[in-house]
CSV table of C-alpha atoms in Angstrom, one decimal:
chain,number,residue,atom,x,y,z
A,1,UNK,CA,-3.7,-34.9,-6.5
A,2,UNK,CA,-5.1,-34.4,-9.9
A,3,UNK,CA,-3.7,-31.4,-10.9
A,4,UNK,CA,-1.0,-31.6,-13.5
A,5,UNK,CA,2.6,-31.3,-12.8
A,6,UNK,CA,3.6,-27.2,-13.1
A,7,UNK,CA,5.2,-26.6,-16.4
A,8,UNK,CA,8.3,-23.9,-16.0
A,9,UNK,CA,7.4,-20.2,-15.4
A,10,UNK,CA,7.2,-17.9,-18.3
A,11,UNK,CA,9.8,-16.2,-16.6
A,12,UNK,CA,12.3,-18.7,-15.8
A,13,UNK,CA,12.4,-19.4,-19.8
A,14,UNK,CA,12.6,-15.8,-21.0
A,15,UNK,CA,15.6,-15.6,-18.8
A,16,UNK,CA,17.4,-18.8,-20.0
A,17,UNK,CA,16.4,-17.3,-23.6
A,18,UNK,CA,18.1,-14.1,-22.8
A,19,UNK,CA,21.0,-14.8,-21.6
A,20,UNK,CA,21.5,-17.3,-25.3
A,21,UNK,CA,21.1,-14.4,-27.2
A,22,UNK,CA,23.6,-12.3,-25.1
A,23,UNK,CA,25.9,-15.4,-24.7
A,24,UNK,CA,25.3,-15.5,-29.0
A,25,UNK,CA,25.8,-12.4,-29.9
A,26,UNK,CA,29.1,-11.7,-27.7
A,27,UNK,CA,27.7,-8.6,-25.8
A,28,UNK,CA,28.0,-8.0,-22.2
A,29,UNK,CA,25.4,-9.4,-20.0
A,30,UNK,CA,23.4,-6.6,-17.8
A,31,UNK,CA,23.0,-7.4,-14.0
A,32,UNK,CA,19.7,-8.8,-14.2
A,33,UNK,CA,20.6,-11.2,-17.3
A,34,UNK,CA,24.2,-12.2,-15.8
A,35,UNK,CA,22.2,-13.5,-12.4
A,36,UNK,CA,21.5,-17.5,-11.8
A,37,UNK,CA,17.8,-16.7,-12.3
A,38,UNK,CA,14.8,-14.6,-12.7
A,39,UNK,CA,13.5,-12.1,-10.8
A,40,UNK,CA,9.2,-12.9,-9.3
A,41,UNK,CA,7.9,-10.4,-7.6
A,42,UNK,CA,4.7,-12.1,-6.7
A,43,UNK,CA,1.5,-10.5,-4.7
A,44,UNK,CA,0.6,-12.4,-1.9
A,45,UNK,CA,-3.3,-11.6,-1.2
A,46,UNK,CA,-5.0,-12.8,1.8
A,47,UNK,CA,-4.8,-16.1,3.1
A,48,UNK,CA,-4.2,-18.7,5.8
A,49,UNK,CA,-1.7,-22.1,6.4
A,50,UNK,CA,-3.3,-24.8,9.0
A,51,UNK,CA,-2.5,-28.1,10.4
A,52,UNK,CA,-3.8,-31.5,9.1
A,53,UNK,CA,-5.9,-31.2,12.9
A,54,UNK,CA,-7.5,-28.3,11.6
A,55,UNK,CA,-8.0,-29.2,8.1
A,56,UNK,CA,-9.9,-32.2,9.5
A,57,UNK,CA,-12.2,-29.9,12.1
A,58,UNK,CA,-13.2,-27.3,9.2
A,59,UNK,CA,-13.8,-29.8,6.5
A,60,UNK,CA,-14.6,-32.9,8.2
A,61,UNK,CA,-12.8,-36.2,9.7
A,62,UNK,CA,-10.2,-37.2,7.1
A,63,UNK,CA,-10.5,-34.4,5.0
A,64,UNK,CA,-7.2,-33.0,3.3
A,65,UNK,CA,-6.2,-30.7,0.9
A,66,UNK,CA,-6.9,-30.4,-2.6
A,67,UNK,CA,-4.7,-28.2,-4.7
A,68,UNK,CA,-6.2,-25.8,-7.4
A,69,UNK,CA,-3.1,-24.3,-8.9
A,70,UNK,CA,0.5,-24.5,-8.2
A,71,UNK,CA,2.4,-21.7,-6.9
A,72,UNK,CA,6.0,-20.5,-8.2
A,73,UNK,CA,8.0,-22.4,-4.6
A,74,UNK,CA,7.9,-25.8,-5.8
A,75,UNK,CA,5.1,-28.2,-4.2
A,76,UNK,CA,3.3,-25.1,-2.9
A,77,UNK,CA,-0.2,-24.8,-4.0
A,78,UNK,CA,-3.4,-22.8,-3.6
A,79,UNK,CA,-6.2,-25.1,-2.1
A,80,UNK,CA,-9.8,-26.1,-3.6
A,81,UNK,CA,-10.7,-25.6,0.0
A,82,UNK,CA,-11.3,-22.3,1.5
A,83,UNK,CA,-12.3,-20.4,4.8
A,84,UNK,CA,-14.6,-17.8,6.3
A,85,UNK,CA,-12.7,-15.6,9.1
A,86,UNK,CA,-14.7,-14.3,11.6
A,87,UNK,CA,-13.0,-11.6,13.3
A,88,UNK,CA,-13.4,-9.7,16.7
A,89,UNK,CA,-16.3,-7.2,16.2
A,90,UNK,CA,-17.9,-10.6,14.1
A,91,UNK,CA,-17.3,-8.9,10.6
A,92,UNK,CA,-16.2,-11.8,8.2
A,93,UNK,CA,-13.7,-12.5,5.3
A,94,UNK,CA,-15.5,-14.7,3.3
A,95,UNK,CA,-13.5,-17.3,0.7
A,96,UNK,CA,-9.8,-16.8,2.1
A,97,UNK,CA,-8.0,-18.8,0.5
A,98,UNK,CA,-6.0,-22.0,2.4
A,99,UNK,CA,-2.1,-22.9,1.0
A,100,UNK,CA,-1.2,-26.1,0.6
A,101,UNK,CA,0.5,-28.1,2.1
A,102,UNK,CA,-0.2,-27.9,5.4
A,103,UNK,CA,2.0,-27.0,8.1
A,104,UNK,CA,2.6,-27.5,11.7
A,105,UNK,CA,1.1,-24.7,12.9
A,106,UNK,CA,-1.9,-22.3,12.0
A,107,UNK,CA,-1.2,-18.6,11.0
A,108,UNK,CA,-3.7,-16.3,8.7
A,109,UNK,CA,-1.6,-13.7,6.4
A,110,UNK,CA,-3.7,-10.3,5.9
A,111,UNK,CA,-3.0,-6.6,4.7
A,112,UNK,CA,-3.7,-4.1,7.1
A,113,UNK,CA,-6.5,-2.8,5.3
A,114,UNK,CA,-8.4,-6.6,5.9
A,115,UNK,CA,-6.7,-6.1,8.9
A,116,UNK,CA,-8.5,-2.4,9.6
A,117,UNK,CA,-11.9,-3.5,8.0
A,118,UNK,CA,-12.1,-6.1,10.5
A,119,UNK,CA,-10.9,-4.3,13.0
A,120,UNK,CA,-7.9,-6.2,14.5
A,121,UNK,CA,-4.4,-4.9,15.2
A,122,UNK,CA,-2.2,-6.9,13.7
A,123,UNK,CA,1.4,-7.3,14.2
A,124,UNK,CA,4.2,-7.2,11.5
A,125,UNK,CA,5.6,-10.4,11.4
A,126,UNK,CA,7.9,-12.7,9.5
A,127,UNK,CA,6.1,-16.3,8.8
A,128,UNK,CA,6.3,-18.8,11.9
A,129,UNK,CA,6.5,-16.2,14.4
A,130,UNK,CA,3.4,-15.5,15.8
A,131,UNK,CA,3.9,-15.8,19.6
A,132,UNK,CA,1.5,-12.9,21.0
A,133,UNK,CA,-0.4,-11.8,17.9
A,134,UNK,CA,-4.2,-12.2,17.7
A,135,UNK,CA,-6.1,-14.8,17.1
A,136,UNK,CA,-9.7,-15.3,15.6
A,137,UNK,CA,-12.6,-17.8,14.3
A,138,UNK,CA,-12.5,-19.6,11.5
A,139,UNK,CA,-15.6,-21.6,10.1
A,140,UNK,CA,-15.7,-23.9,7.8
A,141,UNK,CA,-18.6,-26.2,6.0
A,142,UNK,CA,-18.1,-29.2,8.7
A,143,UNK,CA,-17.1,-26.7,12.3
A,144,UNK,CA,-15.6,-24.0,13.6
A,145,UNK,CA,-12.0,-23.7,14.6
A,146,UNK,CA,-10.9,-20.9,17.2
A,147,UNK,CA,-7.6,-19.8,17.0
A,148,UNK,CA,-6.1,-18.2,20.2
A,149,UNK,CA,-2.9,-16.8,18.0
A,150,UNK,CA,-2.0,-16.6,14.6
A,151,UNK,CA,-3.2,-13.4,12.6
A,152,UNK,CA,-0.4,-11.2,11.4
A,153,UNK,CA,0.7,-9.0,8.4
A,154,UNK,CA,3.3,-10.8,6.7
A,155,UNK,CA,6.8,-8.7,6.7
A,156,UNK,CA,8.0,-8.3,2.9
A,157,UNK,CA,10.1,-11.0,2.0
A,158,UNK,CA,12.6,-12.6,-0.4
A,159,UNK,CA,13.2,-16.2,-0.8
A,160,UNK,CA,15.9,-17.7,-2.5
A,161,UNK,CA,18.3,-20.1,-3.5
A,162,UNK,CA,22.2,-20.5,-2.0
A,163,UNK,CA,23.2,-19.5,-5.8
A,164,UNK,CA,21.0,-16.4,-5.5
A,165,UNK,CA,22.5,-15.4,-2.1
A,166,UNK,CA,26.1,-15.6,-3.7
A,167,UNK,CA,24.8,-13.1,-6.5
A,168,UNK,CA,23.7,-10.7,-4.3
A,169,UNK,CA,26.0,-11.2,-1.8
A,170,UNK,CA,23.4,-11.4,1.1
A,171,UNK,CA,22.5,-14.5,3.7
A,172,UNK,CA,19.2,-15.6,5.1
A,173,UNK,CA,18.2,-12.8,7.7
A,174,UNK,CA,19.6,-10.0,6.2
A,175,UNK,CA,17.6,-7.2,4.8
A,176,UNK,CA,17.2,-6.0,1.4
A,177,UNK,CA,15.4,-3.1,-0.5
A,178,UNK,CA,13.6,-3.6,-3.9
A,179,UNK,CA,13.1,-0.9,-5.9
A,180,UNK,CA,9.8,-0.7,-8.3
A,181,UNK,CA,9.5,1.4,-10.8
A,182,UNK,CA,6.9,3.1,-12.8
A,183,UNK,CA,4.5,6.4,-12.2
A,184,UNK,CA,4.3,5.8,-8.5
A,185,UNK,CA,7.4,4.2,-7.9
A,186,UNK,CA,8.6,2.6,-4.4
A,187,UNK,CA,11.6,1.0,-3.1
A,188,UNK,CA,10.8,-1.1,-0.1
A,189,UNK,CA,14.1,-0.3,2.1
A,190,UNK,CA,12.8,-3.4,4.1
A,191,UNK,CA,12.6,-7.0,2.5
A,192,UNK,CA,13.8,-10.0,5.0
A,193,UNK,CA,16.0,-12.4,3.0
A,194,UNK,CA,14.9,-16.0,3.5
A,195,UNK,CA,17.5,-18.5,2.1
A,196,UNK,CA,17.3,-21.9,1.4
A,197,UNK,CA,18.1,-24.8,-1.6
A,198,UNK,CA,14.3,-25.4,-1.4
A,199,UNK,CA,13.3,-21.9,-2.6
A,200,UNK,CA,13.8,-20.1,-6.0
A,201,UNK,CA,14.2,-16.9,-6.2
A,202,UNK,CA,10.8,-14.8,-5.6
A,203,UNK,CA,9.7,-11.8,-3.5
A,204,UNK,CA,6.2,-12.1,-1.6
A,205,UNK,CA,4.6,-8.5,-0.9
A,206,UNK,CA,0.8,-8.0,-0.2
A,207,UNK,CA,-1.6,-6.8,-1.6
A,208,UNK,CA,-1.3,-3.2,0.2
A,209,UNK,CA,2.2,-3.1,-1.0
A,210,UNK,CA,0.9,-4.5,-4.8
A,211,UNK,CA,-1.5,-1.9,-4.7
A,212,UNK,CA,0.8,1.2,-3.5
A,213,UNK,CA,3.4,0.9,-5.9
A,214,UNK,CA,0.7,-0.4,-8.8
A,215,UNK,CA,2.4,-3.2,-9.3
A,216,UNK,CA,1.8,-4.8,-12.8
A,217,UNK,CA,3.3,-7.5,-14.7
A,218,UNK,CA,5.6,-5.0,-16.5
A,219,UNK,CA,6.4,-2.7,-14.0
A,220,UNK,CA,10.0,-2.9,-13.5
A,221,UNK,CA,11.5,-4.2,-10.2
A,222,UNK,CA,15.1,-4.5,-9.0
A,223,UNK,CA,16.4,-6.2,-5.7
A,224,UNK,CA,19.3,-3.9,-4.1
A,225,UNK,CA,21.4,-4.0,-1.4
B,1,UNK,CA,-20.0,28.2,8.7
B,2,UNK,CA,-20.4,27.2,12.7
B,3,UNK,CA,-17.4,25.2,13.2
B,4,UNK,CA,-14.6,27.2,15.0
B,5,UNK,CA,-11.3,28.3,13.3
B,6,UNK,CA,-8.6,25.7,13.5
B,7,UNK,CA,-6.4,26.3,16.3
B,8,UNK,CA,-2.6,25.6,15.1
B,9,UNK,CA,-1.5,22.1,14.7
B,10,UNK,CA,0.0,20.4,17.2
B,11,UNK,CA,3.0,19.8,15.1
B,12,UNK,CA,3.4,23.5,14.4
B,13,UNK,CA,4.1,24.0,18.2
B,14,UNK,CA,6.1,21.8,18.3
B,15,UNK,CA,8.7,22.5,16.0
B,16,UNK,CA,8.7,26.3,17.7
B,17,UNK,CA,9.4,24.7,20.8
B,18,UNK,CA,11.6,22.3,19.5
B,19,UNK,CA,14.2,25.1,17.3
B,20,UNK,CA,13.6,27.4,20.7
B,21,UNK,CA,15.4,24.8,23.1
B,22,UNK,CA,18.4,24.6,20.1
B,23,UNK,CA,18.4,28.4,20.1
B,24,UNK,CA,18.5,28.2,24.2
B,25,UNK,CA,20.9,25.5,24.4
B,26,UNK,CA,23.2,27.2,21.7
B,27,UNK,CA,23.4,23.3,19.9
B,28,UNK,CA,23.8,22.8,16.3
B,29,UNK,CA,20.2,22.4,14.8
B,30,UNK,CA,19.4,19.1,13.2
B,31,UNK,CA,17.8,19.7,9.9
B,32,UNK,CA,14.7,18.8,10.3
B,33,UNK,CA,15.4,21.5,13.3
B,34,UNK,CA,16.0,24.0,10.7
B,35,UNK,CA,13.6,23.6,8.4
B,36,UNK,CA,11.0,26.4,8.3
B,37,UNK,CA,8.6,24.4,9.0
B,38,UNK,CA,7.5,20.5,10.4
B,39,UNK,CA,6.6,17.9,8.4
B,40,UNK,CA,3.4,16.4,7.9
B,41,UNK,CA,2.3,12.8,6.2
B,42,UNK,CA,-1.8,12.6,6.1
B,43,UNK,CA,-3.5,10.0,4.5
B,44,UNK,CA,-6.2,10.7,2.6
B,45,UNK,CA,-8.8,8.1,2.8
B,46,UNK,CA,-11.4,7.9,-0.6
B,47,UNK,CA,-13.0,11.2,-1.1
B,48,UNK,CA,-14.5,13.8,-3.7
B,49,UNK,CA,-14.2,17.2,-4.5
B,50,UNK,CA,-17.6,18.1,-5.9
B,51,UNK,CA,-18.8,21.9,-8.2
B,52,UNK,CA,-21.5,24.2,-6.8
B,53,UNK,CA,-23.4,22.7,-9.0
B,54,UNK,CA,-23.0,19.4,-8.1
B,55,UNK,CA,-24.1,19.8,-4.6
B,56,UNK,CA,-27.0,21.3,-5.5
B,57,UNK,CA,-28.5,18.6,-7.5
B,58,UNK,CA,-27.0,15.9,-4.8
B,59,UNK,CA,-28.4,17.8,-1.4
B,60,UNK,CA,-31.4,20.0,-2.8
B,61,UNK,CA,-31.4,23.4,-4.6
B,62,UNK,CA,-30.0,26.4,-2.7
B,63,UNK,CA,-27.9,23.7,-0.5
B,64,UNK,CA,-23.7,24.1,0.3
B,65,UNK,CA,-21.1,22.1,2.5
B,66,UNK,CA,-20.9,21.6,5.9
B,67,UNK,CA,-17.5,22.1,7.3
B,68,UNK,CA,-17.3,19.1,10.0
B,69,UNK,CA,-13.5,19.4,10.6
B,70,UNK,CA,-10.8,21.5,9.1
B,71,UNK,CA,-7.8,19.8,7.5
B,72,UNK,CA,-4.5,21.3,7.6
B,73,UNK,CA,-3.8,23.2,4.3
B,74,UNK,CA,-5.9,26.9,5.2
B,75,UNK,CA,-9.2,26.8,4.3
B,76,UNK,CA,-9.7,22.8,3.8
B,77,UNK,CA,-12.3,21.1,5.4
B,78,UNK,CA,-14.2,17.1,5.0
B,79,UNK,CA,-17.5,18.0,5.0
B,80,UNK,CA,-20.4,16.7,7.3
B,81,UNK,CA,-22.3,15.5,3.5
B,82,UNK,CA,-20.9,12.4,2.1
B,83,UNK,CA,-22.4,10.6,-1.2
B,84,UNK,CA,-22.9,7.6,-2.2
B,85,UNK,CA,-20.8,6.6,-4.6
B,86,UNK,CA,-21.8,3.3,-7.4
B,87,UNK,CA,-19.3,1.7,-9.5
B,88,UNK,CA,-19.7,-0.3,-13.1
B,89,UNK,CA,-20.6,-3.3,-11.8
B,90,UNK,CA,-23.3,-1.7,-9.3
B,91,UNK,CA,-20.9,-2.0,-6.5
B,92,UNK,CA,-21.7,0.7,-4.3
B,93,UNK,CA,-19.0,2.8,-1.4
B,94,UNK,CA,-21.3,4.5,0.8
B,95,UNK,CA,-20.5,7.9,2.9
B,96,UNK,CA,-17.6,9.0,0.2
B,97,UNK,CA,-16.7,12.2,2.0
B,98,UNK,CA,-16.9,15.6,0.5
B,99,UNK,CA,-13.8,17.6,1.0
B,100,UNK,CA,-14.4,21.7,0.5
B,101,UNK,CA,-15.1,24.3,-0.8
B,102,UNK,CA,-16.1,23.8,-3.7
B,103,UNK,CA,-14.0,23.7,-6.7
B,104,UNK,CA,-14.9,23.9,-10.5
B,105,UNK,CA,-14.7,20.5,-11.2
B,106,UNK,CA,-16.1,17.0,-9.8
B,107,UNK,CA,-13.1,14.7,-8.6
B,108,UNK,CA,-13.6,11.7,-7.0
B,109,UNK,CA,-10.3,10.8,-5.6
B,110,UNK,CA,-10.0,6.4,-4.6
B,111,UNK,CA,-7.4,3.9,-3.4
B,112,UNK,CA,-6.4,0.9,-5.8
B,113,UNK,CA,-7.7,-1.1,-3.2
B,114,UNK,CA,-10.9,0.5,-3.4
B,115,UNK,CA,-11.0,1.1,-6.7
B,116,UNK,CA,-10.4,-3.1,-7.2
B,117,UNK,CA,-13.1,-3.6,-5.4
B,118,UNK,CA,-15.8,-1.8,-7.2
B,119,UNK,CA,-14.5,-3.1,-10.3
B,120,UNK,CA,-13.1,0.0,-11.6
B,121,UNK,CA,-9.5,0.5,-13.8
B,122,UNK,CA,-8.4,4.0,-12.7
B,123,UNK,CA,-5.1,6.0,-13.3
B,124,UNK,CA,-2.7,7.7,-11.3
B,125,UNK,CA,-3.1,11.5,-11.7
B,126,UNK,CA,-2.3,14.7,-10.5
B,127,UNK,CA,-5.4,16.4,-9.1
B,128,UNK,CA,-7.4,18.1,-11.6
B,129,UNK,CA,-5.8,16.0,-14.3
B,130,UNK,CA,-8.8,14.4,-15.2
B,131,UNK,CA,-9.4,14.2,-19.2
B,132,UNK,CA,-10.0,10.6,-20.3
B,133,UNK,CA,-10.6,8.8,-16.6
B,134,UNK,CA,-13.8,6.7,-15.9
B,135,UNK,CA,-16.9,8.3,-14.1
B,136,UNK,CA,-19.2,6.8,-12.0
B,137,UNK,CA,-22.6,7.3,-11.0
B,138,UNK,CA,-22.9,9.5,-7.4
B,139,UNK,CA,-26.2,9.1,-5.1
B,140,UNK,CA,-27.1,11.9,-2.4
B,141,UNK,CA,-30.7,12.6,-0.5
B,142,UNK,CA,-31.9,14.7,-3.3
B,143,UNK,CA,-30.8,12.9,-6.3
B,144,UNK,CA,-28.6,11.1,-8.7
B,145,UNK,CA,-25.8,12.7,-10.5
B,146,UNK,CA,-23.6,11.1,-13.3
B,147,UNK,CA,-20.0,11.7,-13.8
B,148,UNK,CA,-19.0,11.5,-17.1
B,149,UNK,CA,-15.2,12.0,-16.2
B,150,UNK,CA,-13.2,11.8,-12.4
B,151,UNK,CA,-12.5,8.7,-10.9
B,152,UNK,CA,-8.8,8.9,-10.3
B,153,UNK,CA,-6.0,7.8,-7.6
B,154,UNK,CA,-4.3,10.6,-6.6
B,155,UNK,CA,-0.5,10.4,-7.4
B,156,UNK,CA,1.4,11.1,-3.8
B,157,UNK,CA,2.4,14.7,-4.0
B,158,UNK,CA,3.8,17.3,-0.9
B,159,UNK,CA,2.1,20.8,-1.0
B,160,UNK,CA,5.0,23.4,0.3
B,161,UNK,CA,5.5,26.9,0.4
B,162,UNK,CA,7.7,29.0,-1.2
B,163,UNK,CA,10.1,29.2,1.9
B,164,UNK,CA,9.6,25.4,2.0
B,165,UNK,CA,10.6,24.9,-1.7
B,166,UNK,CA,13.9,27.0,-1.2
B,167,UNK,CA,15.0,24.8,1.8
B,168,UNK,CA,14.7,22.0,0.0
B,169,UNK,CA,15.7,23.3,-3.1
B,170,UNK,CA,13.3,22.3,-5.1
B,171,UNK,CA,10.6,23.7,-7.7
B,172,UNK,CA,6.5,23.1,-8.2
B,173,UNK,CA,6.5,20.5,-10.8
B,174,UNK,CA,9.7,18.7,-9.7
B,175,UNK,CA,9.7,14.8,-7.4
B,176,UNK,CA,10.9,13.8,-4.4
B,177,UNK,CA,10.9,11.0,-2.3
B,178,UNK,CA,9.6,10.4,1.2
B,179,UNK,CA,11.4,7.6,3.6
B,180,UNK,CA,9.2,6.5,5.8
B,181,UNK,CA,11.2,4.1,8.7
B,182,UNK,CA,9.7,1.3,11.0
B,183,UNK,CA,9.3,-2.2,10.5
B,184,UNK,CA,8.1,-2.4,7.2
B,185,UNK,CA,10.0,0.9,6.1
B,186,UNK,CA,9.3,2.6,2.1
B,187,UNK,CA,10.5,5.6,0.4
B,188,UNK,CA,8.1,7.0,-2.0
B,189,UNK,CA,10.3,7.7,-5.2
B,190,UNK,CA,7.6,9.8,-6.8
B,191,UNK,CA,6.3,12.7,-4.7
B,192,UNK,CA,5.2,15.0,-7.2
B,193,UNK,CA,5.8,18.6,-5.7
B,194,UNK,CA,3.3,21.2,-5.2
B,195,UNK,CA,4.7,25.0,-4.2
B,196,UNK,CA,2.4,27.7,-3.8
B,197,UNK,CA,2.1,30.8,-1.3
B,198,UNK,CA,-1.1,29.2,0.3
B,199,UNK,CA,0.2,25.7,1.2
B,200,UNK,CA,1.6,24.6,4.7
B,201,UNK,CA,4.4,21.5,4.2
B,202,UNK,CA,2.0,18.6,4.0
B,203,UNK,CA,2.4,15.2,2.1
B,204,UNK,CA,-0.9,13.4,1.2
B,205,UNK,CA,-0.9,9.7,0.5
B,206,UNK,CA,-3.5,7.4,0.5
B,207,UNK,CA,-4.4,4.2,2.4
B,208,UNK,CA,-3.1,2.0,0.5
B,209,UNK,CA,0.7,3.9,0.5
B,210,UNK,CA,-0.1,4.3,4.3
B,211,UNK,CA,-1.1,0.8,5.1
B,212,UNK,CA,2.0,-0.9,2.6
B,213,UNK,CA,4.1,1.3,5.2
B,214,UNK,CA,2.2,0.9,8.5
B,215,UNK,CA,2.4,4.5,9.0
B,216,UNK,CA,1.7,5.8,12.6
B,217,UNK,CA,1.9,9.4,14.4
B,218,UNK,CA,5.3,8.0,15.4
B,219,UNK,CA,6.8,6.9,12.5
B,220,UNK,CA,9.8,8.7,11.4
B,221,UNK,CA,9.4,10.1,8.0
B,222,UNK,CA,12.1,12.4,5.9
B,223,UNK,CA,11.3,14.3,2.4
B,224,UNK,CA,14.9,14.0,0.5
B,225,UNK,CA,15.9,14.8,-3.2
């Protein structure tokens, strides 16, 4: 692992910063400055988790991961190492991206419009539970893997810390909306709550849902019960 | 113009039948029962809306649309010509549909997801708003044509009639919102609203809106204030 350590997000530090100045200047704290912690609402485009076993058939015998940048859940990163997904009428995604680290089971994440181009149905699922959805090639620079399960679309979903549960006064497999503003603002009436000390706070949609709602950095975003 | 006149949309008839057997029954009417008329969610994939002109120096002198299949709003059709349609960085969509008749300007309406992919930065606009938007180069049998101007995504909008506007109590110009229900369930804060005597109660979003919500004939949809 070569990659440096990840420093704290941007975000995390504007909000302790906030919340001094509040705390420093004696006003009352808005909702979003009064909670535990920040608010990510990150895009999650296409991409796949595998086993060590399948690491090592795509990339060769004792091959392993190598991460390229950290993500925002601690020790979760993008890989150097990427796939080409072959799907059922043999059109390909080229470069999809693997997630570190890897996991006891495979499962590819797409939108539906991969999903559409490729021309699988895909299920809407939350991650883990892919019992009955498609499955599809992958190929890699040392084999090919064939998966017989293990494509879905990714339901919309939050995770976060107990302390962020207590705030807003859900628990891990409830449902919550969040609201994004802007010119072509959408509230997403369905976001499954994932809770667990492991996880700081951050929502996961994809890149259909990005896209609808034109998501940007400053767009404005609010998670409601 | 060989195509034969649109027969009435299944939906139509079945919101007669539907507010008959109420009537019949003598049972309060829901109020999507009571409306004057069913609503409709169509997607509109990529498309353009192309002069007189225009046509003429993409299909040949003397040459005008096709109709291929009539849309819902009177009069609409996707055309059987399609262009090609380059981007900035030479990326290319081909068979861009042409939606008629002809208007007095050239539009070309995308997705952000296929706007991303040919490299383009386009705003959200209300069709026809199209001072200060990219153009793009467009390719037919007969020749090249450049676009100073049009490259836009459509903001999601509902086209109603007057009768429609007054059960909903709403004006042209004003918003809405659209729920949509299912698994991964949205409202649509921002449905910009359209009222004019020639327009049937349609909503038009685009795939990306349509794919973030996994829209189907059967999911339940609901236009509220």
């Amino acid at each position: 692992m070569s990659l440096a350590p990840p420093a704290p997000h941007r975000a995390e530090i504007e909000h302790l910063v906030r919340r001094a100045l509040y705390e420093n200047l004696g006003q009352p704290m808005p909702r979003t400055v009064r909670a535990p912690n920040p608010l990510l609402v990150n895009v999650s485009a296409r991409h796949c988790h595998l086993t060590p076993q399948a690491v090592e058939t795509l990339f060769g015998k004792g091959r392993t991961l190598t991460p390229m940048k950290w993500l925002y859940q601690k020790d979760q990163y993008a890989a150097k190492e990427s796939v080409t997904l072959i799907g059922p009428r043999s059109r390909v995604i080229s470069n999809l991206r693997i997630l570190g680290p890897c996991r006891d089971l495979n499962q590819i994440e797409l939108a539906f419009t991969d999903a559409i181009s490729l021309g699988f149905e895909i299920p809407v699922r939350n991650s883990g539970n892919i019992k009955d959805t498609p499955g599809c090639m992958l190929m890699g620079p040392a084999g090919f893997l064939e998966l017989p399960v293990g494509v879905i679309r990714a339901a919309p979903h939050v995770h976060m810390h107990p302390d962020d549960a207590a705030f807003y006064r859900v628990k891990n497999g409830d449902y919550m909306k969040l609201r994004v503003g802007g010119a072509c603002g959408v509230t997403f009436d369905r976001m499954f709550v994932r809770v667990s000390p492991d996880f700081k706070l951050e929502v996961h949609i994809d890149t259909d849902e990005a896209n609808a709602c034109g998501l940007s950095p400053v767009t404005p975003c609010e998670l409601i019960k």
